[in-house]
Amino acid sequence: MLMKKFNGLDRENSLIGMGVMRLLEDEKGKVDTNEAIRLLRYAIDNGINYIDTAYTYHGGMSEKIVGMALKDGYREKVILADKMPTWLLKSEEDAAGYFDKQLERLDVDCIDMYLIHNIIPANWKKTLKYNLLNFLDEKKAEGKIGHIGFSFHGELDLFKEVIDAYPWEFCQIQLNYLDKDSQAGLEGLEYARERGIDVIVMEPLKGGRISDKVPPSVQAIWDDAKAKGVVSGDRTAAEWAFKWVAAQPGVSLILSGMNTYKQLDENIRIFSREDVGVLTGEEIEVIDRVAEEYNSKIRYQCTGCGYCLPCPQKIDIPYLIDKLNNWFAFDKNPSTRLEYRNWTDKHGSDCIHCGQCEEKCPQGLKISHIMSEAEAELE
């Protein structure tokens, strides 16, 4: 297993980490606890030593399952990461309650890598309003937190503001070859790297969309690369994507939400290769062609400028358009529908077709129609 080392950490970390966000569920939405524990321990036994969970994953079941999996000597084998659910805070005192609950669920005395979860403008305001950074400093001084960081889903300007606001030890950003310029993106990665801040990458496969159901036109590009000898042997879509992320300077760890043994075995194989972070110029050109092909499938050219907001129904219009675009670009991958249903407060069905957003949209998009389409396709 290829290893790296965070600044200030006294041990090496596997380049790939196990994200425990998408545990396998049955048709009733129930997780098989014993099987999940076996899967986690299989990952650890095969060299993956970074385990990432969060307060809200699977309604708290993720933290509990991780805690159970780390019994019998497994705690000492791993670097454990967890996150503060900032959006749930209603007072300065709330942070202590959530943190203590996490220690209880995990049944540990210390969380090695602790993050402020999902920094976007609203959550950053709460972070400052409720003095969350001071709270984390106190917990670190008490020995209950090893290292302090944040996960990020906002725009680049906010990322730079957050980076410069506190002496962070690490941060976590979404990055893949389709999101080079989205959220923090490659520029944010470099901004953190220049300041000596370790960067963890999440969503290297864009929630599995890049690897789960590859559109025929994209697969044709991969196959053509093999036929022309750009690569020798078979290389899966997942391996192409992981290699692209691993090749970026400043990436200290790549998180993947593996929930089957097949995924685990493939990723263990990929990250056991010394050349996982090496790409030739020809390979980069192939990846760029694939990115262009995916982008050509984008149905609605929304730039995410936000001029359509605020919506009187509090619909996050750019977010829903992005989900609908993903639905079509990634061959109607079920992950998109899952995120739309479970991670979105307001849906297309909440649109009252008032037309206020359409009057303000610089792209002239028929947003009311798009919201109806999102309702029909994703709900």
Coordinates of C-alpha atoms in Angstrom, one line a residue:
M1 CA 0.0 0.0 0.0
L2 CA 1.4 3.4 -1.0
M3 CA 2.0 5.6 2.0
K4 CA 2.3 9.3 2.6
K5 CA 2.7 11.4 5.8
F6 CA 0.8 14.4 7.0
N7 CA 2.7 17.4 8.4
G8 CA 3.0 17.0 12.2
L9 CA 1.6 13.5 12.3
D10 CA 3.8 10.9 13.9
R11 CA 2.8 8.1 11.6
E12 CA 2.3 7.4 7.9
N13 CA -1.1 7.3 6.3
S14 CA -2.2 5.2 3.4
L15 CA -2.7 7.4 0.3
I16 CA -6.2 6.0 0.0
G17 CA -8.6 6.4 3.0
M18 CA -11.9 4.7 3.7
G19 CA -14.9 7.0 3.8
V20 CA -17.7 5.5 5.8
M21 CA -20.5 7.6 4.3
R22 CA -22.2 5.2 1.8
L23 CA -22.6 2.0 3.7
L24 CA -24.5 -0.7 1.8
E25 CA -28.2 -0.7 2.6
D26 CA -31.0 -3.2 1.9
E27 CA -34.2 -2.2 0.2
K28 CA -35.6 -1.0 3.5
G29 CA -32.6 1.3 4.1
K30 CA -31.1 -0.8 6.8
V31 CA -27.3 -1.4 7.1
D32 CA -26.0 -4.9 7.9
T33 CA -23.8 -3.9 10.9
N34 CA -21.8 -7.1 11.1
E35 CA -21.0 -7.1 7.4
A36 CA -20.0 -3.4 7.5
I37 CA -17.7 -4.2 10.4
R38 CA -16.1 -7.0 8.4
L39 CA -15.7 -4.8 5.4
L40 CA -13.9 -2.1 7.5
R41 CA -11.6 -4.6 9.1
Y42 CA -10.8 -6.1 5.7
A43 CA -9.8 -2.7 4.5
I44 CA -7.6 -2.1 7.6
D45 CA -6.0 -5.6 7.3
N46 CA -5.1 -4.8 3.7
G47 CA -3.3 -1.6 4.6
I48 CA -5.9 1.2 4.5
N49 CA -5.3 3.0 7.8
Y50 CA -7.3 6.2 7.5
I51 CA -11.0 5.9 8.4
D52 CA -13.4 8.9 7.9
T53 CA -16.9 9.3 9.4
A54 CA -19.2 12.1 10.4
Y55 CA -22.0 12.8 12.9
T56 CA -24.8 12.7 10.3
Y57 CA -23.7 9.7 8.2
H58 CA -26.5 7.1 8.2
G59 CA -28.2 9.0 11.1
G60 CA -25.2 8.2 13.4
M61 CA -24.9 4.6 12.5
S62 CA -21.6 5.2 10.7
E63 CA -19.9 6.4 13.8
K64 CA -21.3 3.5 15.8
I65 CA -20.2 1.0 13.3
V66 CA -16.7 2.5 13.0
G67 CA -16.5 2.4 16.8
M68 CA -17.4 -1.3 16.9
A69 CA -15.0 -2.1 14.0
L70 CA -12.1 -0.5 15.9
K71 CA -12.4 -2.9 18.8
D72 CA -10.0 -5.9 19.3
G73 CA -6.9 -3.8 18.7
Y74 CA -8.0 -2.1 15.4
R75 CA -8.1 1.4 17.0
E76 CA -4.3 1.4 17.3
K77 CA -4.0 0.5 13.6
V78 CA -5.8 3.5 12.2
I79 CA -6.0 7.3 11.9
L80 CA -9.5 8.2 12.8
A81 CA -11.3 11.2 11.3
D82 CA -14.7 12.7 12.3
K83 CA -16.5 16.0 11.8
M84 CA -18.5 18.6 13.7
P85 CA -22.1 19.1 12.2
T86 CA -21.8 22.9 12.1
W87 CA -25.2 23.5 10.5
L88 CA -26.9 21.9 13.5
L89 CA -25.5 24.4 16.0
K90 CA -28.0 26.7 17.6
S91 CA -25.8 28.0 20.4
E92 CA -22.1 28.1 21.5
E93 CA -22.9 25.3 24.0
D94 CA -24.1 22.9 21.4
A95 CA -20.7 22.0 20.1
A96 CA -19.8 20.2 23.4
G97 CA -22.9 18.1 23.2
Y98 CA -22.3 16.9 19.6
F99 CA -18.6 16.3 20.3
D100 CA -19.2 14.2 23.4
K101 CA -21.9 12.2 21.5
Q102 CA -19.3 11.4 18.9
L103 CA -16.8 10.2 21.4
E104 CA -19.6 8.1 22.9
R105 CA -20.6 6.6 19.6
L106 CA -17.0 5.9 18.6
D107 CA -16.1 4.7 22.1
V108 CA -12.8 6.5 21.9
D109 CA -10.9 9.1 24.0
C110 CA -9.4 11.0 21.1
I111 CA -10.3 11.7 17.5
D112 CA -7.1 12.0 15.5
M113 CA -8.3 14.2 12.7
Y114 CA -11.2 16.5 13.5
L115 CA -12.9 18.6 10.9
I116 CA -15.5 21.4 10.8
H117 CA -17.9 19.7 8.4
N118 CA -19.1 21.2 5.1
I119 CA -17.9 24.8 5.1
I120 CA -20.2 26.9 3.0
P121 CA -21.1 30.5 3.7
A122 CA -23.8 29.7 6.2
N123 CA -21.7 27.2 8.1
W124 CA -18.7 29.5 8.2
K125 CA -20.8 32.2 9.7
K126 CA -21.9 29.7 12.4
T127 CA -18.3 28.7 13.0
L128 CA -17.4 32.3 13.8
K129 CA -20.6 33.2 15.6
Y130 CA -20.3 30.3 18.0
N131 CA -16.5 30.5 18.5
L132 CA -16.1 26.9 17.3
L133 CA -12.4 27.3 16.6
N134 CA -11.8 28.2 20.2
F135 CA -13.8 25.1 21.2
L136 CA -11.6 22.9 19.0
D137 CA -8.5 24.5 20.4
E138 CA -9.6 23.6 23.9
K139 CA -10.4 20.0 22.9
K140 CA -7.0 19.7 21.3
A141 CA -5.3 21.0 24.5
E142 CA -7.3 18.4 26.5
G143 CA -5.9 15.7 24.2
K144 CA -9.3 14.8 22.7
I145 CA -8.4 16.0 19.2
G146 CA -5.2 15.3 17.4
H147 CA -5.3 17.7 14.4
I148 CA -7.8 20.3 13.3
G149 CA -9.1 20.8 9.8
F150 CA -12.2 21.5 7.7
S151 CA -14.1 20.0 4.8
F152 CA -15.3 22.4 2.1
H153 CA -18.0 22.7 -0.5
G154 CA -18.1 26.5 -1.1
E155 CA -16.6 28.7 -3.7
L156 CA -12.9 29.6 -4.2
D157 CA -13.0 33.0 -2.6
L158 CA -14.5 31.6 0.6
F159 CA -11.9 28.8 0.6
K160 CA -9.1 31.3 0.6
E161 CA -10.8 33.3 3.3
V162 CA -11.2 30.2 5.5
I163 CA -7.6 29.1 4.9
D164 CA -6.3 32.5 5.9
A165 CA -8.5 32.7 9.1
Y166 CA -6.8 30.0 11.2
P167 CA -3.6 27.9 11.4
W168 CA -5.2 24.8 10.0
E169 CA -3.3 21.6 9.8
F170 CA -5.3 20.1 7.0
C171 CA -8.4 20.6 4.8
Q172 CA -10.6 18.4 2.7
I173 CA -11.9 19.4 -0.7
Q174 CA -13.9 17.9 -3.6
L175 CA -11.6 17.3 -6.6
N176 CA -11.7 15.1 -9.7
Y177 CA -10.9 15.6 -13.4
L178 CA -14.4 17.0 -13.9
D179 CA -14.3 19.4 -11.0
K180 CA -10.9 21.1 -11.7
D181 CA -12.5 24.5 -11.5
S182 CA -15.4 23.8 -9.2
Q183 CA -15.5 24.7 -5.5
A184 CA -11.9 25.0 -4.3
G185 CA -10.6 23.2 -7.3
L186 CA -7.0 23.0 -8.5
E187 CA -6.4 26.7 -7.6
G188 CA -7.5 26.0 -4.0
L189 CA -5.4 22.9 -3.8
E190 CA -2.3 25.0 -4.8
Y191 CA -3.3 27.8 -2.4
A192 CA -3.4 25.3 0.6
R193 CA -0.2 23.6 -0.6
E194 CA 1.8 26.9 -0.7
R195 CA 0.8 27.5 2.9
G196 CA 1.9 24.0 4.1
I197 CA -1.6 22.7 4.7
D198 CA -2.2 19.1 3.9
V199 CA -5.1 18.5 1.5
I200 CA -7.4 15.5 1.6
V201 CA -9.4 14.9 -1.6
M202 CA -13.0 13.6 -1.4
E203 CA -15.2 12.6 -4.3
P204 CA -12.4 11.5 -6.6
L205 CA -15.0 9.5 -8.5
K206 CA -17.7 12.2 -8.2
G207 CA -19.8 10.0 -5.9
G208 CA -19.1 6.9 -8.1
R209 CA -20.5 8.5 -11.2
I210 CA -17.2 8.5 -13.0
S211 CA -16.8 4.7 -12.5
D212 CA -20.3 3.1 -11.9
K213 CA -22.0 3.6 -15.3
V214 CA -19.6 4.7 -18.0
P215 CA -21.5 6.2 -21.0
P216 CA -20.6 4.3 -24.3
S217 CA -19.1 7.5 -25.8
V218 CA -16.8 7.8 -22.8
Q219 CA -15.9 4.1 -22.8
A220 CA -15.0 4.5 -26.5
I221 CA -12.3 7.0 -25.5
W222 CA -10.8 4.7 -22.9
D223 CA -10.9 1.8 -25.3
D224 CA -9.2 3.9 -28.0
A225 CA -6.4 4.8 -25.6
K226 CA -5.7 1.1 -25.0
A227 CA -5.9 0.3 -28.7
K228 CA -3.3 3.0 -29.5
G229 CA -1.0 1.8 -26.8
V230 CA -1.3 4.8 -24.6
V231 CA -1.8 2.3 -21.8
S232 CA -0.9 -1.3 -21.7
G233 CA -3.4 -3.8 -20.3
D234 CA -6.8 -2.9 -18.9
R235 CA -7.3 0.2 -16.8
T236 CA -10.7 0.9 -15.3
A237 CA -12.5 4.2 -15.3
A238 CA -11.8 4.3 -11.5
E239 CA -8.1 3.8 -12.0
W240 CA -7.9 6.6 -14.5
A241 CA -9.7 9.0 -12.1
F242 CA -7.6 8.0 -9.0
K243 CA -4.3 8.4 -11.0
W244 CA -5.4 11.9 -12.0
V245 CA -6.0 13.0 -8.4
A246 CA -2.9 11.2 -7.1
A247 CA -0.8 13.0 -9.7
Q248 CA -1.8 16.5 -8.3
P249 CA 1.0 18.1 -6.2
G250 CA -0.2 18.7 -2.6
V251 CA -2.6 15.8 -2.3
S252 CA -1.9 13.9 1.0
L253 CA -4.8 11.5 1.0
I254 CA -7.7 10.4 -1.3
L255 CA -10.9 9.4 0.3
S256 CA -13.1 6.8 -1.3
G257 CA -16.5 5.5 -0.1
M258 CA -16.0 1.8 -0.7
N259 CA -18.9 -0.3 0.3
T260 CA -18.3 -3.7 -1.4
Y261 CA -15.3 -6.1 -1.4
K262 CA -15.1 -5.7 -5.2
Q263 CA -14.5 -1.9 -4.8
L264 CA -12.1 -2.5 -2.0
D265 CA -10.0 -5.1 -3.9
E266 CA -9.8 -2.9 -6.9
N267 CA -8.7 0.2 -4.9
I268 CA -6.2 -1.8 -2.9
R269 CA -4.7 -3.0 -6.2
I270 CA -4.6 0.5 -7.6
F271 CA -3.0 2.1 -4.5
S272 CA -0.5 -0.7 -4.1
R273 CA 1.2 0.4 -7.3
E274 CA 4.2 2.8 -7.0
D275 CA 3.1 4.6 -10.2
V276 CA -0.4 5.4 -9.1
G277 CA 0.4 9.1 -9.1
V278 CA 2.2 9.1 -12.5
L279 CA 0.6 10.2 -15.7
T280 CA 2.2 10.7 -19.1
G281 CA 1.4 13.6 -21.4
E282 CA -0.6 11.3 -23.6
E283 CA -2.6 10.0 -20.7
I284 CA -3.5 13.5 -19.6
E285 CA -4.7 14.3 -23.1
V286 CA -7.0 11.2 -22.9
I287 CA -8.4 12.3 -19.6
D288 CA -9.0 15.8 -21.0
R289 CA -10.9 14.3 -23.9
V290 CA -13.1 12.3 -21.5
A291 CA -13.8 15.5 -19.5
E292 CA -14.8 17.3 -22.7
E293 CA -17.1 14.4 -23.6
Y294 CA -18.8 14.5 -20.2
N295 CA -19.2 18.2 -20.4
S296 CA -20.8 17.9 -23.8
K297 CA -23.6 16.0 -22.1
I298 CA -24.5 18.9 -19.8
R299 CA -28.1 19.8 -20.7
Y300 CA -28.4 23.2 -19.0
Q301 CA -25.5 25.6 -19.1
C302 CA -25.9 27.1 -15.6
T303 CA -22.7 28.8 -14.4
G304 CA -23.7 28.7 -10.7
C305 CA -23.6 32.6 -10.5
G306 CA -26.5 32.7 -8.0
Y307 CA -28.2 35.7 -9.6
C308 CA -31.4 33.6 -9.5
L309 CA -31.3 33.6 -5.7
P310 CA -32.8 34.1 -3.2
C311 CA -35.8 32.0 -4.2
P312 CA -39.0 32.8 -2.3
Q313 CA -39.4 29.0 -1.7
K314 CA -35.7 28.8 -0.5
I315 CA -34.8 26.4 -3.4
D316 CA -31.1 26.2 -4.0
I317 CA -31.7 26.5 -7.8
P318 CA -28.0 26.1 -9.0
Y319 CA -27.6 23.0 -6.9
L320 CA -30.8 21.4 -8.3
I321 CA -29.7 22.2 -11.9
D322 CA -26.3 20.7 -11.2
K323 CA -28.0 17.5 -10.0
L324 CA -30.2 17.3 -13.1
N325 CA -27.2 17.9 -15.3
N326 CA -25.4 15.1 -13.5
W327 CA -28.4 12.8 -14.0
F328 CA -28.2 13.1 -17.7
A329 CA -24.4 13.3 -18.1
F330 CA -23.7 10.2 -16.0
D331 CA -26.3 8.0 -17.7
K332 CA -28.9 8.4 -14.9
N333 CA -26.7 7.1 -12.2
P334 CA -28.7 6.2 -9.1
S335 CA -26.3 8.1 -6.9
T336 CA -27.6 11.4 -8.3
R337 CA -31.2 10.6 -7.3
L338 CA -30.1 9.5 -3.9
E339 CA -28.3 12.8 -3.2
Y340 CA -31.2 14.7 -4.6
R341 CA -33.7 13.0 -2.4
N342 CA -31.6 12.8 0.8
W343 CA -29.3 15.8 0.8
T344 CA -31.6 18.4 -0.6
D345 CA -34.1 20.3 1.7
K346 CA -36.1 21.8 -1.2
H347 CA -36.9 19.9 -4.4
G348 CA -38.3 20.8 -7.8
S349 CA -41.8 20.1 -6.6
D350 CA -41.4 23.1 -4.2
C351 CA -41.2 25.5 -7.1
I352 CA -44.3 27.8 -7.4
H353 CA -43.3 28.9 -11.0
C354 CA -43.4 32.6 -10.0
G355 CA -40.7 33.4 -12.6
Q356 CA -38.7 35.7 -10.4
C357 CA -35.5 33.6 -11.0
E358 CA -36.0 33.6 -14.8
E359 CA -36.1 37.5 -14.8
K360 CA -32.6 37.5 -13.2
C361 CA -30.9 34.6 -14.9
P362 CA -28.0 35.9 -17.2
Q363 CA -28.2 32.7 -19.2
G364 CA -31.9 33.1 -19.9
L365 CA -32.7 29.6 -18.6
K366 CA -36.3 28.5 -18.3
I367 CA -35.8 27.7 -14.6
S368 CA -39.5 26.9 -13.9
H369 CA -39.4 24.2 -16.6
I370 CA -36.1 22.9 -15.3
M371 CA -37.5 22.5 -11.8
S372 CA -40.5 20.6 -13.2
E373 CA -38.0 18.3 -15.0
A374 CA -36.0 17.8 -11.9
E375 CA -39.2 16.8 -10.1
A376 CA -40.2 14.3 -12.9
E377 CA -36.7 12.8 -13.3
L378 CA -35.4 12.7 -9.7
E379 CA -38.2 12.6 -7.2

